[in-house]
Tab-separated table of C-alpha atoms in Angstrom:
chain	number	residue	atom	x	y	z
A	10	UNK	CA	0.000	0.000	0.000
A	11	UNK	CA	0.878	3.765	-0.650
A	12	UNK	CA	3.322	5.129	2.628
A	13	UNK	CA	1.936	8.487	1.466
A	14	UNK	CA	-1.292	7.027	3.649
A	15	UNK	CA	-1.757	8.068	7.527
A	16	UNK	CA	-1.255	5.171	9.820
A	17	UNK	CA	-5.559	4.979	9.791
A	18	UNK	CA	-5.875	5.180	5.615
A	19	UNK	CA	-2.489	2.549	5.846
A	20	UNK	CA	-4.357	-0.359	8.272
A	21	UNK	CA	-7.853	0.249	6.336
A	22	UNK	CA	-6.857	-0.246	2.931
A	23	UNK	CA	-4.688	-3.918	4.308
A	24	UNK	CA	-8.044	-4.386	6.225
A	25	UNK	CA	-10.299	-4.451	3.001
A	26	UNK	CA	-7.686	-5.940	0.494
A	27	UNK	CA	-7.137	-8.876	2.810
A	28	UNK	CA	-10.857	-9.121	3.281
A	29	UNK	CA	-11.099	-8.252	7.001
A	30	UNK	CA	-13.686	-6.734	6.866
A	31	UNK	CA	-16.118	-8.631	4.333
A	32	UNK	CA	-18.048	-6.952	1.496
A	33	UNK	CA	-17.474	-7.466	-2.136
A	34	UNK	CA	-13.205	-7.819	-2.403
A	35	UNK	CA	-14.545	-12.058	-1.437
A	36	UNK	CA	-16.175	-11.428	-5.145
A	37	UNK	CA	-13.257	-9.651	-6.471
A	38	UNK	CA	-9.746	-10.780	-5.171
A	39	UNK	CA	-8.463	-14.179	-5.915
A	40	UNK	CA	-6.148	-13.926	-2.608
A	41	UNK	CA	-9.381	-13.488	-0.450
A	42	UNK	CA	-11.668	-16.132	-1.764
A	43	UNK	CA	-8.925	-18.895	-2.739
A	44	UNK	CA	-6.744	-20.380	-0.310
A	45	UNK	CA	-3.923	-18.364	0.480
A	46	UNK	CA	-1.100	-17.580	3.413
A	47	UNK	CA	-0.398	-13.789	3.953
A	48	UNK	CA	3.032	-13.323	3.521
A	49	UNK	CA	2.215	-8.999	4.746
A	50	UNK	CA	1.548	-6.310	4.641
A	51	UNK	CA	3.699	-3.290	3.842
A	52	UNK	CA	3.705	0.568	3.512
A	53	UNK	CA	6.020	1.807	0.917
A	54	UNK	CA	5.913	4.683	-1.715
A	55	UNK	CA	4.524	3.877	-5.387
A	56	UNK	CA	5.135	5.571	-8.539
A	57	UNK	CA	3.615	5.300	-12.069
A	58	UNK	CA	4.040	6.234	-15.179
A	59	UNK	CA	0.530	6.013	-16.969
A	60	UNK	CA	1.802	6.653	-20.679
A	61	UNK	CA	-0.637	4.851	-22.769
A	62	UNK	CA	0.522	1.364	-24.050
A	63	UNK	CA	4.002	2.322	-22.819
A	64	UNK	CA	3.583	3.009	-18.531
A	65	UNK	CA	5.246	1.549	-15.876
A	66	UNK	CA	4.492	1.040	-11.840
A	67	UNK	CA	7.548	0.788	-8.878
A	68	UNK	CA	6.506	0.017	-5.116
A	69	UNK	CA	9.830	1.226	-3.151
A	70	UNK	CA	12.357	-1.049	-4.075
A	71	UNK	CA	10.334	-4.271	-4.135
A	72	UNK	CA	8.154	-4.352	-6.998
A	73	UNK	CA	8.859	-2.687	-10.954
A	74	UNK	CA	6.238	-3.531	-13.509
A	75	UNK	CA	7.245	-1.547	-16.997
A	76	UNK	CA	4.822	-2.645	-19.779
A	77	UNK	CA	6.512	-2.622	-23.592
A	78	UNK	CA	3.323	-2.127	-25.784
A	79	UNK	CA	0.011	-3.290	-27.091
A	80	UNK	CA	-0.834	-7.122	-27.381
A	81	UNK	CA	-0.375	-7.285	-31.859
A	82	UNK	CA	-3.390	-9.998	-31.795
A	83	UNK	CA	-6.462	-7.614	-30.221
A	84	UNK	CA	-8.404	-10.837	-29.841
A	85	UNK	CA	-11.117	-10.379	-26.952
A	86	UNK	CA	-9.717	-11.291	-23.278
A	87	UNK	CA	-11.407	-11.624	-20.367
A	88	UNK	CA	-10.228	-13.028	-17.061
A	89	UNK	CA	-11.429	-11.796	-13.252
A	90	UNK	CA	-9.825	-8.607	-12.753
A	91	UNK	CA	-11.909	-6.169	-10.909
A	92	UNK	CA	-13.141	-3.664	-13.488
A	93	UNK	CA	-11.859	-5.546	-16.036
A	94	UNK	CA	-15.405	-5.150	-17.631
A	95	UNK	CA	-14.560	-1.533	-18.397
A	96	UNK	CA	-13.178	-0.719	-21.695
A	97	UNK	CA	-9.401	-0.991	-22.054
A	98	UNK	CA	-6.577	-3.384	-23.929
A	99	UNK	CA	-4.038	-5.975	-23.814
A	100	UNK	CA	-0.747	-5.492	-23.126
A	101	UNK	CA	2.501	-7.027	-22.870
A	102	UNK	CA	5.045	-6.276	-19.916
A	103	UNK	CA	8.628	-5.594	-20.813
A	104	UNK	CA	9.403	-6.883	-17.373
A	105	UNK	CA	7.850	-7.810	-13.942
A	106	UNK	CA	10.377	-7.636	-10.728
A	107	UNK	CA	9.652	-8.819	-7.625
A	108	UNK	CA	11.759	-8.953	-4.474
A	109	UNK	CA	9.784	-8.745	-1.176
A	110	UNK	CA	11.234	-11.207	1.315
A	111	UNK	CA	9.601	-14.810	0.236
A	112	UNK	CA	8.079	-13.413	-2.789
A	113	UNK	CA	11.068	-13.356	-4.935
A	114	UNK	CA	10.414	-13.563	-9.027
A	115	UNK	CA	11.395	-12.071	-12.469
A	116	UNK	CA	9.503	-12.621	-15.623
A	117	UNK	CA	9.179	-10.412	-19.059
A	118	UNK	CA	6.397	-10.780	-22.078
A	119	UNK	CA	3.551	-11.339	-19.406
A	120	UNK	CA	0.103	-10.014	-20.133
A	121	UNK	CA	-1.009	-6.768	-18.590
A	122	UNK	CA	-4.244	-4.683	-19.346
A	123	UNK	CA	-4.264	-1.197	-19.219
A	124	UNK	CA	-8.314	0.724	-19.057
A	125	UNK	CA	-9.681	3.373	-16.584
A	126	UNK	CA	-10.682	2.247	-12.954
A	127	UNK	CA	-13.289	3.165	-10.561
A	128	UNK	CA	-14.191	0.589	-8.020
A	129	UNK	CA	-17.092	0.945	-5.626
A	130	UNK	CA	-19.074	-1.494	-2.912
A	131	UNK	CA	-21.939	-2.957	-4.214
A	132	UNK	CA	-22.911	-2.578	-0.780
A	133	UNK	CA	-23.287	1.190	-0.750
């Protein structure tokens, strides 16, 4: 989660992405409603770039997603992103870094998907 969040904003946002406290992210979040083991929870600056087609994402010094263009086949996708109804397009990354503690991975020509977001409760 953003540090850039008050020590409140910080422990409500873990609270509703690990599904704490119910509502709709046991529809939305594969990490709430499958089987899973928390590996944490931490509070650490994020950047991004949103350049169309070309944008990138960094979480401190843990996480780098930079994405290296449009998908050439636009074929229809669909998987069970939150929001991923809305209209947006395929991409593919240029790279995906990961190294927070057990989570530890690098891979490059992964699919990404790139749209506008705004995510609300169903539940008011």
């Amino acid at each position: 989660m953003d540090a850039r969040g008050d020590e409140r904003q910080c422990r409500a946002i873990a609270d509703i992405l690990t599904g704490r406290v119910g509502g709709t992210p046991y529809k939305q979040f594969p990490w709430v409603f499958k089987d899973s083991r928390l590996l944490g929870v931490e509070a650490l600056e994020i950047d991004i770039d949103h350049t169309p087609g070309r944008g990138w994402f960094r979480v401190g010094s843990k996480v780098e997603v930079r994405v290296r263009g449009p998908v050439a086949d636009l074929e229809t996708v669909t998987c069970i992103i939150p929001g991923h109804h809305r209209q947006g397009r395929e991409l593919i990354t240029d790279s995906i870094d990961i190294d927070a503690g057990e989570l530890a991975f690098s891979v490059s020509g992964r699919c990404a998907y790139e749209s506008t977001f705004d995510y609300s409760s169903d539940e008011g």
